[in-house]
Short mmCIF file of C-alpha atoms in Angstrom, two decimals:
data_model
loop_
_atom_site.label_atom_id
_atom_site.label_comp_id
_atom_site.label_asym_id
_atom_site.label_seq_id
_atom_site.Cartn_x
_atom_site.Cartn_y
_atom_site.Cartn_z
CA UNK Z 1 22.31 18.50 13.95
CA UNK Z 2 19.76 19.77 16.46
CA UNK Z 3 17.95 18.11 19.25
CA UNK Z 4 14.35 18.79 20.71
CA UNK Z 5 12.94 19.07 23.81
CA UNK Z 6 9.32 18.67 24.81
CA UNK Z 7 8.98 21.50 27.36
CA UNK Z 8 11.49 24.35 26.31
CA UNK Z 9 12.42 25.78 23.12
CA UNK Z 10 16.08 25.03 23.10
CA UNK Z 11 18.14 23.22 20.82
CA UNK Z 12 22.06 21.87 20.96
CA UNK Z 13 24.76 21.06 19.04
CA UNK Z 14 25.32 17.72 18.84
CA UNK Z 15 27.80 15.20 16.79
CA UNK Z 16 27.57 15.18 13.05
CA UNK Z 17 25.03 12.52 11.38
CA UNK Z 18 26.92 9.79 9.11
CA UNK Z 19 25.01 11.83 6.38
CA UNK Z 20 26.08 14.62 6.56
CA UNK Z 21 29.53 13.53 5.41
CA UNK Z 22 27.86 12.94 1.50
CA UNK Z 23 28.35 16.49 -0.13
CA UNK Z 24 27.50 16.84 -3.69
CA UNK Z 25 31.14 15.89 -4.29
CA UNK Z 26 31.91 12.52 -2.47
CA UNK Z 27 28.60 11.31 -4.42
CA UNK Z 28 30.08 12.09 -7.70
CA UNK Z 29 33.00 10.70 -6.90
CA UNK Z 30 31.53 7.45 -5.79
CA UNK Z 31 29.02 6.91 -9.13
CA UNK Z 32 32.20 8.01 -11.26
CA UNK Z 33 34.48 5.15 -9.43
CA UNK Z 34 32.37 3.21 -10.82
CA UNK Z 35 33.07 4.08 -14.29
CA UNK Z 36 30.37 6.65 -15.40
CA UNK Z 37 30.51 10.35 -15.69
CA UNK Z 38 28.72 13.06 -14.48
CA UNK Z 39 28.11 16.14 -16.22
CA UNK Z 40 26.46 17.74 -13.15
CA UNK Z 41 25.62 17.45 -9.87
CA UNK Z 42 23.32 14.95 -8.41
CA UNK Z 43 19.57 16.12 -7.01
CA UNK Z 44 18.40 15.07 -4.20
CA UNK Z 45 15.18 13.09 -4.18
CA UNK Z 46 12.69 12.76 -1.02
CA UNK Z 47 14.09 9.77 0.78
CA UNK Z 48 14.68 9.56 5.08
CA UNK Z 49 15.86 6.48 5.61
CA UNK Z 50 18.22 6.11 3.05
CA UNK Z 51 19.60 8.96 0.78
CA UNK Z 52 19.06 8.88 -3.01
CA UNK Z 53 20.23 11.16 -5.40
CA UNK Z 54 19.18 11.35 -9.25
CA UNK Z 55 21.61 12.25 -11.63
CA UNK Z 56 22.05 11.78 -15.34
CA UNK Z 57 25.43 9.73 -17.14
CA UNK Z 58 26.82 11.76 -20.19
CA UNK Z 59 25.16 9.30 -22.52
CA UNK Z 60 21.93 11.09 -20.46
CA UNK Z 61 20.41 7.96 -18.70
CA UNK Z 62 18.76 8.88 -16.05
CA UNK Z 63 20.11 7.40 -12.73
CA UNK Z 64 19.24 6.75 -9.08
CA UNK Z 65 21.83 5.99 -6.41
CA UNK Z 66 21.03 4.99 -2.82
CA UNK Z 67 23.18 5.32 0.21
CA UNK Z 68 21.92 2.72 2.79
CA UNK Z 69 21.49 3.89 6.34
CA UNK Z 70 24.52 2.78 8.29
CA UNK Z 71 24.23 0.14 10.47
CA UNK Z 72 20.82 -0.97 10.01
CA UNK Z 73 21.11 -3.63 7.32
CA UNK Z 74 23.81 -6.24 6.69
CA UNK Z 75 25.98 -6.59 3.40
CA UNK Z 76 24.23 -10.04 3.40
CA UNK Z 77 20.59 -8.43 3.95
CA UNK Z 78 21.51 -5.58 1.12
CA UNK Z 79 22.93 -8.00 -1.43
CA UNK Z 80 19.73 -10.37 -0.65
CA UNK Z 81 17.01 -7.61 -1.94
CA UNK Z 82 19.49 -7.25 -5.07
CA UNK Z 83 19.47 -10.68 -5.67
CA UNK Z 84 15.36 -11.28 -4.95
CA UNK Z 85 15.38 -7.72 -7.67
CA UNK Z 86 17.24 -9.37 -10.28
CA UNK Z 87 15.91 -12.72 -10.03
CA UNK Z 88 12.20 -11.00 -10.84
CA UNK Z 89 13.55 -8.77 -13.48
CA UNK Z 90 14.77 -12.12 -14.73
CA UNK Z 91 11.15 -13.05 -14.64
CA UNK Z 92 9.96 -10.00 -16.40
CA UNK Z 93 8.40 -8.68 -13.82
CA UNK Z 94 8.48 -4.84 -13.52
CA UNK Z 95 10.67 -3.90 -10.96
CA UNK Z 96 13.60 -1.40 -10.92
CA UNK Z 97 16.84 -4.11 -10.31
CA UNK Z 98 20.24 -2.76 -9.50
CA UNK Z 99 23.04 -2.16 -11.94
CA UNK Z 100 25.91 -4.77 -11.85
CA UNK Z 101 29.30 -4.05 -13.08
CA UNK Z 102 31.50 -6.65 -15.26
CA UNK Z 103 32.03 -8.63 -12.40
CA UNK Z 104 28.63 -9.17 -11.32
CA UNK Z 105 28.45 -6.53 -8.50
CA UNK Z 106 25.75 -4.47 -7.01
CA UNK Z 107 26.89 -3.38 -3.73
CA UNK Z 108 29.80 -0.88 -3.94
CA UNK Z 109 31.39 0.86 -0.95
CA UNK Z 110 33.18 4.51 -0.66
CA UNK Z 111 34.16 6.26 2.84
CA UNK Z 112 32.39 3.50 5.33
CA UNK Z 113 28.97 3.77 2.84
CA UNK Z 114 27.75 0.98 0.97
CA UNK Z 115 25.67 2.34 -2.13
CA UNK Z 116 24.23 1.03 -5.59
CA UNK Z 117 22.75 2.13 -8.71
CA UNK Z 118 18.99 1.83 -10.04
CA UNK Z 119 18.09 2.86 -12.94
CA UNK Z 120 15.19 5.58 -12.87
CA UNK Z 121 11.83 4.88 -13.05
CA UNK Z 122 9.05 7.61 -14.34
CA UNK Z 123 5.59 7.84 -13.80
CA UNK Z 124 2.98 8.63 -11.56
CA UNK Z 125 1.38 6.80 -8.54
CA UNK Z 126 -1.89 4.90 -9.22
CA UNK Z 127 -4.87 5.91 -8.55
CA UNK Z 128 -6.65 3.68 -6.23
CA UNK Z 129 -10.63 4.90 -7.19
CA UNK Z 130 -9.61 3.36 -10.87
CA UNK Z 131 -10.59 -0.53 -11.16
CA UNK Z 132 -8.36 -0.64 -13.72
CA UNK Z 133 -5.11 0.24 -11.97
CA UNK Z 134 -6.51 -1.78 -8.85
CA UNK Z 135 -6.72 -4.79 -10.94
CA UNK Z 136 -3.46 -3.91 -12.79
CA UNK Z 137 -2.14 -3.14 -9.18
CA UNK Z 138 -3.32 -6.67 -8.39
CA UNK Z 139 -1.82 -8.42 -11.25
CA UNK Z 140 1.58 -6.89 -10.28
CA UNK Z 141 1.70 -8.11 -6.71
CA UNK Z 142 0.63 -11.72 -8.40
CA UNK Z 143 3.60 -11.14 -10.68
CA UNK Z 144 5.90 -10.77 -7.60
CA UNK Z 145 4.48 -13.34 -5.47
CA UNK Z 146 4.38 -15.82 -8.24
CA UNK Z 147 8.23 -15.55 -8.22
CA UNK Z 148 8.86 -14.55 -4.36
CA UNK Z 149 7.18 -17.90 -2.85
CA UNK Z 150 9.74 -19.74 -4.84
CA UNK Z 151 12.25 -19.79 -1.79
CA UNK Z 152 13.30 -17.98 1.23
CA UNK Z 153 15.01 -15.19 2.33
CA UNK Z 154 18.07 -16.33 4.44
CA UNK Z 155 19.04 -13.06 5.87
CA UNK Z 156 16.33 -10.62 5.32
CA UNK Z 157 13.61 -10.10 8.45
CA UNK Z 158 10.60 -12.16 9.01
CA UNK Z 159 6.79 -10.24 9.85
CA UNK Z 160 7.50 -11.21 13.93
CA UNK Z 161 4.45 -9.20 15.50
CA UNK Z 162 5.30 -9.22 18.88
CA UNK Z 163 8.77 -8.35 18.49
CA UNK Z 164 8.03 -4.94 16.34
CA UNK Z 165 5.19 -3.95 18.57
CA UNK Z 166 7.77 -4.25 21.64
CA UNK Z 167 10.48 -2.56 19.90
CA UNK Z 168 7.80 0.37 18.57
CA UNK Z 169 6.55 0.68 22.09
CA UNK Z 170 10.00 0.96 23.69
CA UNK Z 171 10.95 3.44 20.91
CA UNK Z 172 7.69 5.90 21.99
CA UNK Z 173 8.12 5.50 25.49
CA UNK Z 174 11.56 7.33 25.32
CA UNK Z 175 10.19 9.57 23.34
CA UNK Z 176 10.37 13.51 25.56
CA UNK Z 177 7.49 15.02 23.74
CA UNK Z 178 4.55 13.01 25.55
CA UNK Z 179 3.29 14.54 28.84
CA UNK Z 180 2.84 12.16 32.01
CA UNK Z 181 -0.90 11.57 31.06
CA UNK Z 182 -0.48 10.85 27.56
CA UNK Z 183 2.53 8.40 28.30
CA UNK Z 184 -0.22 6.81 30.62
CA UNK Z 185 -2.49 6.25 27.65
CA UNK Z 186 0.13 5.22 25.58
CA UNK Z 187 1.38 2.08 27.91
CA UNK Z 188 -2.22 1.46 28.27
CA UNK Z 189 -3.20 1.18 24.91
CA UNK Z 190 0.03 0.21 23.50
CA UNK Z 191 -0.02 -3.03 25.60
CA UNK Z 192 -3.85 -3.59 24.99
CA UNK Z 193 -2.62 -4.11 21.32
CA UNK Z 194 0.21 -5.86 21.98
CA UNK Z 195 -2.03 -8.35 23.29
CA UNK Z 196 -4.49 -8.11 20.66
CA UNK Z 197 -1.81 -8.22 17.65
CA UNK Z 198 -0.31 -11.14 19.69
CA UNK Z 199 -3.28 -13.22 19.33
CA UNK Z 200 -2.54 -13.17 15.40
CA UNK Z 201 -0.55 -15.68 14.04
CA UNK Z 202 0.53 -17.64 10.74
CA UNK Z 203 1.85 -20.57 9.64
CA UNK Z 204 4.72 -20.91 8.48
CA UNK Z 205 4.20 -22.19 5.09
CA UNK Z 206 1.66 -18.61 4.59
CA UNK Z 207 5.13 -16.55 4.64
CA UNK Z 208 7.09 -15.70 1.41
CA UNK Z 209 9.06 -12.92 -0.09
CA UNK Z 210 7.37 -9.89 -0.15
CA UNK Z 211 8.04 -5.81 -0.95
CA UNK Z 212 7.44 -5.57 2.52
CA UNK Z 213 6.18 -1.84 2.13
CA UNK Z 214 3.93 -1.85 -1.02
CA UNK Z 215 2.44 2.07 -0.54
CA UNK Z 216 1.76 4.18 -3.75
CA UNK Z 217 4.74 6.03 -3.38
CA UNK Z 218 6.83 2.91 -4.36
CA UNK Z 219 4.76 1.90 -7.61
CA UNK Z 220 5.11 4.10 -10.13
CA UNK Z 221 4.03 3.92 -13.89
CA UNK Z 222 1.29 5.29 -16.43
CA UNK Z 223 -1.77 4.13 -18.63
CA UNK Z 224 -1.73 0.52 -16.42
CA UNK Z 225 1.55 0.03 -16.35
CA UNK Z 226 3.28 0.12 -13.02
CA UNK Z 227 6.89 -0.73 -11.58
CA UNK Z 228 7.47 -1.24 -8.37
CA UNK Z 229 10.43 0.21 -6.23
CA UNK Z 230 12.48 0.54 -3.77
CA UNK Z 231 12.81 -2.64 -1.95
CA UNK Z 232 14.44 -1.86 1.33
CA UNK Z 233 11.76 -3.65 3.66
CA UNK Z 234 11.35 -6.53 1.81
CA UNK Z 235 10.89 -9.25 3.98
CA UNK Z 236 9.20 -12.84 4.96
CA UNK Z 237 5.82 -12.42 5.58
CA UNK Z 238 2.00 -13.73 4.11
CA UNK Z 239 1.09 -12.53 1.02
CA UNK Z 240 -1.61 -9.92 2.39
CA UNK Z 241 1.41 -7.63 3.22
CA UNK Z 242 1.86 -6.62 0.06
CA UNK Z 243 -2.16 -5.97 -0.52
CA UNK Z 244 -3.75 -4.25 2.44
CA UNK Z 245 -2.03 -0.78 1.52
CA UNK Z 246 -4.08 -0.49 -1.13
CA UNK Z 247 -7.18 -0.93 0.86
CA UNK Z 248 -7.96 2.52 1.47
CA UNK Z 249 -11.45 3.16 0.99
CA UNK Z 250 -14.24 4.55 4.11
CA UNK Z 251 -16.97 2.88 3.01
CA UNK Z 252 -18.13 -0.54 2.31
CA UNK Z 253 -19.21 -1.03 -1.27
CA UNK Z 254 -15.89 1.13 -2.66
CA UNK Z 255 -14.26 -1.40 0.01
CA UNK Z 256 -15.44 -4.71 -1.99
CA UNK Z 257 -14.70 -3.00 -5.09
CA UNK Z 258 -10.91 -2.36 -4.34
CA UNK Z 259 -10.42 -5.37 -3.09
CA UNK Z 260 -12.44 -7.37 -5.78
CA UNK Z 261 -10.17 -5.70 -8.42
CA UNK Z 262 -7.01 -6.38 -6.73
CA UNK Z 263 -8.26 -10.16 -5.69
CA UNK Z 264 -9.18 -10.25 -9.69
CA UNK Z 265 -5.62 -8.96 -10.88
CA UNK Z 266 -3.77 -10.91 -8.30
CA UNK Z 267 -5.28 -14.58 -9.31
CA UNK Z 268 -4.24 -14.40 -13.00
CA UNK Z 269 -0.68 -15.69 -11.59
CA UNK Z 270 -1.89 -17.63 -8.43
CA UNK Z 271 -4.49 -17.92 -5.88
CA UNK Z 272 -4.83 -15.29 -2.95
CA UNK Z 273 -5.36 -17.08 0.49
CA UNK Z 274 -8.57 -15.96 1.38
CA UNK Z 275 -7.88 -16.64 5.24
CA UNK Z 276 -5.10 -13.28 5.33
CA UNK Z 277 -8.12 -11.32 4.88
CA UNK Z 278 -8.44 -11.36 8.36
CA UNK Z 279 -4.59 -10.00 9.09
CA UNK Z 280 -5.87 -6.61 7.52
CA UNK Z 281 -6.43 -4.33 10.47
CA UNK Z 282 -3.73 -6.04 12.57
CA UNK Z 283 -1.21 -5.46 10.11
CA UNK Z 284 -2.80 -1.37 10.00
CA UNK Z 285 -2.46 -1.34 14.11
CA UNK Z 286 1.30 -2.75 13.61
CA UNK Z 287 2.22 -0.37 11.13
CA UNK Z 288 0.71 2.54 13.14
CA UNK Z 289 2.30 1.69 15.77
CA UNK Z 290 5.95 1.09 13.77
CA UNK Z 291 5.56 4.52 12.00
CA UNK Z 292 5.53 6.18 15.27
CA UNK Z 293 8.40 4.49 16.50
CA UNK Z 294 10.52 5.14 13.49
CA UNK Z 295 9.79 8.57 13.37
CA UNK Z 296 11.36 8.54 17.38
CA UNK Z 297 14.08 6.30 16.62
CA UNK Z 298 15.07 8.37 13.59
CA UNK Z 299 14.71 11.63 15.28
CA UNK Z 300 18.76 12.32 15.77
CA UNK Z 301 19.12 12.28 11.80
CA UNK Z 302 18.38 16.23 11.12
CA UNK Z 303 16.83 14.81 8.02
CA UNK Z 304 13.56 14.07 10.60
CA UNK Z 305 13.40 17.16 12.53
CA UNK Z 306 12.82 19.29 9.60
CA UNK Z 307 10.62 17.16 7.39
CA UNK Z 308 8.49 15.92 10.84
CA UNK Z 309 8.31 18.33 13.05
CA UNK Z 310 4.77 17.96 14.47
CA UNK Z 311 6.75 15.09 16.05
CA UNK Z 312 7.53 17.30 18.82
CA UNK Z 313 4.14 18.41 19.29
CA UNK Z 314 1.34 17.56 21.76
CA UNK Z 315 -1.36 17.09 19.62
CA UNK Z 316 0.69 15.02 17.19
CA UNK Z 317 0.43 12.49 19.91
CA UNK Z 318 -3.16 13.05 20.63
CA UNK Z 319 -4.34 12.22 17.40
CA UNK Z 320 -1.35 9.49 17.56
CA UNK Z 321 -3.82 8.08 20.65
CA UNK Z 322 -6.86 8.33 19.33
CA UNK Z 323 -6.27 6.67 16.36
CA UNK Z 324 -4.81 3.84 18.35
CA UNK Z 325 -7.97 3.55 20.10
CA UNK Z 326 -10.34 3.27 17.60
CA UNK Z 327 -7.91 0.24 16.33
CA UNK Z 328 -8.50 -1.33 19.50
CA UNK Z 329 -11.67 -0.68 19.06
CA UNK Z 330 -11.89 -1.93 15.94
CA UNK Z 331 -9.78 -5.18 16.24
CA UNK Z 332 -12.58 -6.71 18.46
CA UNK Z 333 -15.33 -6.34 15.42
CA UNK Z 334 -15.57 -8.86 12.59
CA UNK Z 335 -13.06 -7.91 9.92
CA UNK Z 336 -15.09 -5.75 7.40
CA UNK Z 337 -13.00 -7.60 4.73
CA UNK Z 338 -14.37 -10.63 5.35
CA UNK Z 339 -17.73 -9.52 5.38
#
């Protein structure tokens, strides 16, 4: 593993990342203790915070296994997105649910990892300048929230605002790559938000299960048809969470029209609180700011430093800046949504 610093070119040895223990052969061994067979090796599929592998059985189904991150979910947070994943497959609603063995089990452990097994979903991402896969996009998100506000999540996280933009913040400022004048900027800015995001708040009754990190990499499908994936963020919060992703357009009139679609698709289940509108651009500033922390707080895993590493560069954290300030900015305007 190698670690950065901002103001020299030098890099050190440091201890081995729990990853680094999962060669091609410990991952065989773990799908195959749980009764299938391999005829080849596993690939390796784009995924940082966890690691996934695809592989194929020898009755050539097409697998996916994930390896959770150590230590940063519980067995009781794990088996929770399981359980929300089969109870909407149950509900034929199109997600990818984990495999279960006889005994009813989707969380397996080998050598101090905890791992399970998806089956593989194919397709493309949608394409968000189509109404029709906006208002498909739509209907699928009504699908899932028809069945998530059903109950609560016991163990899994709830949306807390103030308590991600203070661990995001503290996760920046120990960051080495920002000179003295940008860390200025940053704490400025950083706790100008804070106190902006702060203001924003929602009952409790607007929070239920959600994806928790509904981006077009995790839908995939074709012709209309999309499944969503990979629900390691799922977590309590208002329904817009799982909708403002998909917001992505500059202007105003191909704004209306995405969201008019998605509102469309969406209501054939249930109604869309019109009020969450509002939570849009907060929820953008919050995820800015979270993305920056993660890619900080991940930065020991030598997965990071070689997919990210404008990381360690100034003018990542201009731009980084910049953008926050034009959130500011923007956060004291009326929402354009609910124009």
């Amino acid at each position: 593993m190698l670690i950065y610093f901002a103001d020299q070119d030098l890099a050190v040895a440091a201890a081995p990342h729990p990853f680094d223990q999962l060669s091609p052969a410990r991952i065989v061994d773990a799908v195959e203790s749980l009764g299938l067979w391999l005829p080849g090796e596993p690939f390796a599929l784009n995924s940082y915070e966890n690691r996934v592998f695809l592989f194929h059985d020898d009755e050539r189904r097409r697998w996916v296994v994930k390896f959770y991150r150590p230590e940063r979910w519980s067995g009781a947070q794990i088996q929770e997105e399981h359980d929300f994943l089969s109870e909407l497959e149950a509900a034929d609603v199109p997600v990818a649910a984990p495999w279960r063995d006889a005994a009813g089990t989707s969380l397996h452990h080998v050598d101090g990892f905890r791992f399970a097994l998806f089956p593989q979903v194919s397709g493309q991402a949608p394409e968000l300048e189509k109404p029709s896969h906006l208002f498909a996009l739509g209907d699928l998100v009504g699908q899932l929230h028809a069945v998530g506000r059903r109950r609560g999540f016991a163990h899994r996280r709830r949306l807390d605002v103030p308590t991600m933009v203070e661990e995001s913040r503290e996760q920046v400022l120990a960051a080495p790559w920002l000179s003295r004048q940008q860390r200025t900027t940053y704490e400025r800015l950083s706790a100008a938000l804070g106190e902006q995001l702060g203001a924003v708040t929602w009952p409790d009754a607007s929070m239920i299960r959600t994806h928790g990190d509904c981006h077009l990499g995790n839908i995939l499908g074709r012709d209309e048809h999309f499944t969503l994936v990979d629900f390691d963020d799922c977590l309590m919060a208002p329904a817009v969470q799982d909708l403002w992703m998909m917001l992505t357009a500059q202007h105003d009139q191909e704004a209306q029209m995405q969201l008019s679609e998605l509102l469309e698709g969406y209501e054939q289940h249930l109604d869309f609180p019109r009020a969450e509108l509002a939570w849009i651009e907060p929820l953008r500033s919050l995820r800015l700011m979270r993305y920056a922390g993660w890619l900080v707080n991940r930065w020991s895993d030598p997965a990071f430093p070689k997919a990210f590493p404008w990381v360690a560069d100034e003018g990542y954290w201009d731009q980084h800046l910049r953008t926050l300030e034009q959130q500011r900015q923007l956060l004291e305007t009326t929402p354009r949504w609910l124009a």
